[in-house]
PDB file of C-alpha atoms in Angstrom:
ATOM      1  CA  LEU A   1      52.470  37.401   8.134  1.00 63.00           C
ATOM      2  CA  PHE A   2      52.153  41.083   7.362  1.00 72.00           C
ATOM      3  CA  PHE A   3      49.857  43.497   9.145  1.00 71.00           C
ATOM      4  CA  ASP A   4      48.637  46.994   8.438  1.00 69.00           C
ATOM      5  CA  ASN A   5      48.088  49.079  11.557  1.00 65.00           C
ATOM      6  CA  GLY A   6      45.294  51.066   9.960  1.00 64.00           C
ATOM      7  CA  ASN A   7      45.549  54.747  10.754  1.00 56.00           C
ATOM      8  CA  GLY A   8      48.737  54.499  12.819  1.00 48.00           C
ATOM      9  CA  ASN A   9      47.300  55.660  16.158  1.00 47.00           C
ATOM     10  CA  GLY A  10      50.125  54.066  18.107  1.00 50.00           C
ATOM     11  CA  LYS A  11      49.515  51.570  20.908  1.00 53.00           C
ATOM     12  CA  ASN A  12      45.689  51.799  20.706  1.00 53.00           C
ATOM     13  CA  SER A  13      45.489  51.007  17.008  1.00 56.00           C
ATOM     14  CA  LYS A  14      44.160  47.700  15.736  1.00 75.00           C
ATOM     15  CA  TYR A  15      45.993  45.610  13.185  1.00 75.00           C
ATOM     16  CA  TYR A  16      44.466  44.711   9.842  1.00 80.00           C
ATOM     17  CA  ASN A  17      45.316  42.532   6.889  1.00 82.00           C
ATOM     18  CA  PRO A  18      47.147  44.425   4.163  1.00 85.00           C
ATOM     19  CA  PRO A  19      44.977  45.381   1.186  1.00 86.00           C
ATOM     20  CA  SER A  20      44.956  43.374  -2.028  1.00 88.00           C
ATOM     21  CA  GLY A  21      47.953  44.187  -4.183  1.00 89.00           C
ATOM     22  CA  THR A  22      50.363  44.859  -1.334  1.00 88.00           C
ATOM     23  CA  VAL A  23      53.959  44.194  -2.410  1.00 89.00           C
ATOM     24  CA  VAL A  24      56.850  43.966   0.034  1.00 87.00           C
ATOM     25  CA  ASN A  25      60.269  44.062  -1.568  1.00 84.00           C
ATOM     26  CA  ASP A  26      62.458  45.924   0.880  1.00 81.00           C
ATOM     27  CA  LYS A  27      64.495  45.055   3.993  1.00 80.00           C
ATOM     28  CA  ILE A  28      63.256  41.466   4.407  1.00 81.00           C
ATOM     29  CA  CYS A  29      63.790  40.372   0.800  1.00 78.00           C
ATOM     30  CA  LEU A  30      66.790  39.588  -1.324  1.00 76.00           C
ATOM     31  CA  LYS A  31      67.517  41.551  -4.495  1.00 78.00           C
ATOM     32  CA  ASN A  32      65.280  39.516  -6.826  1.00 81.00           C
ATOM     33  CA  ASP A  33      62.572  38.529  -4.342  1.00 89.00           C
ATOM     34  CA  PHE A  34      59.250  40.030  -3.361  1.00 92.00           C
ATOM     35  CA  PHE A  35      56.179  39.137  -1.339  1.00 90.00           C
ATOM     36  CA  LEU A  36      52.700  39.675  -2.783  1.00 90.00           C
ATOM     37  CA  CYS A  37      49.351  39.756  -0.989  1.00 91.00           C
ATOM     38  CA  ALA A  38      46.964  39.268  -3.904  1.00 90.00           C
ATOM     39  CA  GLN A  39      43.746  38.567  -2.030  1.00 87.00           C
ATOM     40  CA  ASN A  40      41.603  40.842   0.067  1.00 85.00           C
ATOM     41  CA  VAL A  41      41.192  38.753   3.226  1.00 81.00           C
ATOM     42  CA  THR A  42      38.280  39.531   5.542  1.00 79.00           C
ATOM     43  CA  GLN A  43      38.568  36.585   7.953  1.00 82.00           C
ATOM     44  CA  GLY A  44      41.761  35.220   9.428  1.00 82.00           C
ATOM     45  CA  SER A  45      45.136  36.473   8.332  1.00 83.00           C
ATOM     46  CA  CYS A  46      46.539  37.139   4.900  1.00 84.00           C
ATOM     47  CA  THR A  47      49.366  34.840   3.838  1.00 86.00           C
ATOM     48  CA  PRO A  48      51.679  36.544   1.351  1.00 89.00           C
ATOM     49  CA  VAL A  49      53.371  34.530  -1.392  1.00 90.00           C
ATOM     50  CA  ASN A  50      57.130  34.822  -1.825  1.00 91.00           C
ATOM     51  CA  PHE A  51      58.294  35.119  -5.431  1.00 91.00           C
ATOM     52  CA  ASN A  52      61.903  34.531  -6.482  1.00 89.00           C
ATOM     53  CA  ILE A  53      62.968  35.821  -9.877  1.00 86.00           C
ATOM     54  CA  ILE A  54      65.414  33.160 -11.027  1.00 86.00           C
ATOM     55  CA  TYR A  55      65.856  34.102 -14.672  1.00 86.00           C
ATOM     56  CA  ASP A  56      64.563  37.132 -16.567  1.00 84.00           C
ATOM     57  CA  SER A  57      65.318  37.028 -20.286  1.00 90.00           C
ATOM     58  CA  LEU A  58      62.956  39.952 -20.991  1.00 86.00           C
ATOM     59  CA  ASN A  59      64.715  42.353 -18.599  1.00 87.00           C
ATOM     60  CA  LEU A  60      61.360  43.661 -17.423  1.00 85.00           C
ATOM     61  CA  ASP A  61      61.139  46.584 -15.076  1.00 88.00           C
ATOM     62  CA  SER A  62      60.632  45.191 -11.558  1.00 86.00           C
ATOM     63  CA  ASP A  63      57.423  47.201 -11.007  1.00 88.00           C
ATOM     64  CA  LEU A  64      55.965  45.917 -14.273  1.00 91.00           C
ATOM     65  CA  LEU A  65      56.826  42.324 -13.351  1.00 89.00           C
ATOM     66  CA  ARG A  66      55.145  42.692  -9.951  1.00 89.00           C
ATOM     67  CA  LYS A  67      52.029  44.211 -11.533  1.00 93.00           C
ATOM     68  CA  PHE A  68      51.889  41.415 -14.115  1.00 92.00           C
ATOM     69  CA  THR A  69      52.192  38.830 -11.326  1.00 92.00           C
ATOM     70  CA  TYR A  70      49.383  40.520  -9.406  1.00 92.00           C
ATOM     71  CA  ASP A  71      47.168  40.679 -12.506  1.00 94.00           C
ATOM     72  CA  GLN A  72      47.696  36.954 -13.114  1.00 94.00           C
ATOM     73  CA  CYS A  73      45.992  36.262  -9.778  1.00 93.00           C
ATOM     74  CA  PHE A  74      42.693  37.492 -11.276  1.00 94.00           C
ATOM     75  CA  VAL A  75      42.494  35.367 -14.435  1.00 92.00           C
ATOM     76  CA  TYR A  76      41.872  31.909 -12.982  1.00 92.00           C
ATOM     77  CA  PHE A  77      39.176  30.075 -14.923  1.00 89.00           C
ATOM     78  CA  ASN A  78      35.685  30.166 -13.400  1.00 84.00           C
ATOM     79  CA  TRP A  79      36.670  32.247 -10.346  1.00 87.00           C
ATOM     80  CA  THR A  80      35.562  35.864 -10.019  1.00 87.00           C
ATOM     81  CA  GLY A  81      38.053  37.154  -7.457  1.00 87.00           C
ATOM     82  CA  ALA A  82      41.749  36.896  -6.853  1.00 89.00           C
ATOM     83  CA  ILE A  83      43.486  33.652  -5.983  1.00 89.00           C
ATOM     84  CA  LYS A  84      46.597  33.389  -3.855  1.00 90.00           C
ATOM     85  CA  ASN A  85      48.930  32.252  -6.650  1.00 91.00           C
ATOM     86  CA  PRO A  86      49.071  33.459 -10.262  1.00 93.00           C
ATOM     87  CA  ALA A  87      46.787  31.460 -12.550  1.00 93.00           C
ATOM     88  CA  CYS A  88      49.635  29.942 -14.593  1.00 92.00           C
ATOM     89  CA  CYS A  89      51.230  28.541 -11.405  1.00 92.00           C
ATOM     90  CA  GLN A  90      47.883  27.219 -10.144  1.00 92.00           C
ATOM     91  CA  TYR A  91      47.172  25.519 -13.489  1.00 91.00           C
ATOM     92  CA  ALA A  92      50.609  23.846 -13.403  1.00 91.00           C
ATOM     93  CA  HIS A  93      49.995  22.691  -9.833  1.00 91.00           C
ATOM     94  CA  ASN A  94      46.550  21.275 -10.702  1.00 89.00           C
ATOM     95  CA  LEU A  95      47.877  19.493 -13.790  1.00 86.00           C
ATOM     96  CA  ALA A  96      50.768  17.911 -11.874  1.00 88.00           C
ATOM     97  CA  TYR A  97      48.401  16.800  -9.104  1.00 89.00           C
ATOM     98  CA  PHE A  98      45.899  15.359 -11.601  1.00 85.00           C
ATOM     99  CA  ILE A  99      48.543  13.447 -13.554  1.00 83.00           C
ATOM    100  CA  GLY A 100      50.198  12.174 -10.369  1.00 84.00           C
ATOM    101  CA  LYS A 101      46.914  11.077  -8.802  1.00 86.00           C
ATOM    102  CA  ASN A 102      45.505   9.369 -11.880  1.00 84.00           C
ATOM    103  CA  GLY A 103      48.736   8.011 -13.357  1.00 79.00           C
ATOM    104  CA  ILE A 104      47.941   9.316 -16.815  1.00 72.00           C
ATOM    105  CA  LEU A 105      51.078   9.615 -18.910  1.00 72.00           C
ATOM    106  CA  GLU A 106      49.477  10.480 -22.228  1.00 78.00           C
ATOM    107  CA  VAL A 107      46.430  12.669 -22.693  1.00 78.00           C
ATOM    108  CA  ASN A 108      44.168  12.507 -25.715  1.00 82.00           C
ATOM    109  CA  GLU A 109      45.175  15.301 -28.073  1.00 86.00           C
ATOM    110  CA  ASN A 110      41.549  16.472 -28.289  1.00 87.00           C
ATOM    111  CA  LEU A 111      41.953  17.665 -24.682  1.00 84.00           C
ATOM    112  CA  TRP A 112      45.188  19.618 -25.209  1.00 82.00           C
ATOM    113  CA  ASP A 113      43.385  22.957 -25.532  1.00 86.00           C
ATOM    114  CA  LYS A 114      40.930  22.252 -22.677  1.00 84.00           C
ATOM    115  CA  LEU A 115      41.291  22.766 -18.933  1.00 80.00           C
ATOM    116  CA  TYR A 116      40.351  19.135 -18.271  1.00 75.00           C
ATOM    117  CA  TYR A 117      42.418  18.872 -15.066  1.00 71.00           C
ATOM    118  CA  ILE A 118      40.590  21.575 -13.073  1.00 68.00           C
TER     119      ILE A 118
END
């Protein structure tokens, strides 16, 4: 968990969740890793997501890749705010869960361009 100590008043300061878009990529991360807090959490504590860059064929600038990852957290279908994981990862998770739960091996090709598994 990551905390923001607000205004930095020392021992009397309260701790807060980091703001949406906070990226941590120094000291506690490996070279190609970063943590992202995509949501603005008002209750409880923010849980950052750890991203590992395994293969990068585009050779993107690391800041651009982190911004793209953050932006992907806002494009989930039928949800107005940010989600914890990027939309493409959440769609893959939902599809795998749906197929595993229902045992469907082949899907009608009329549904290929629909988000039927949400």
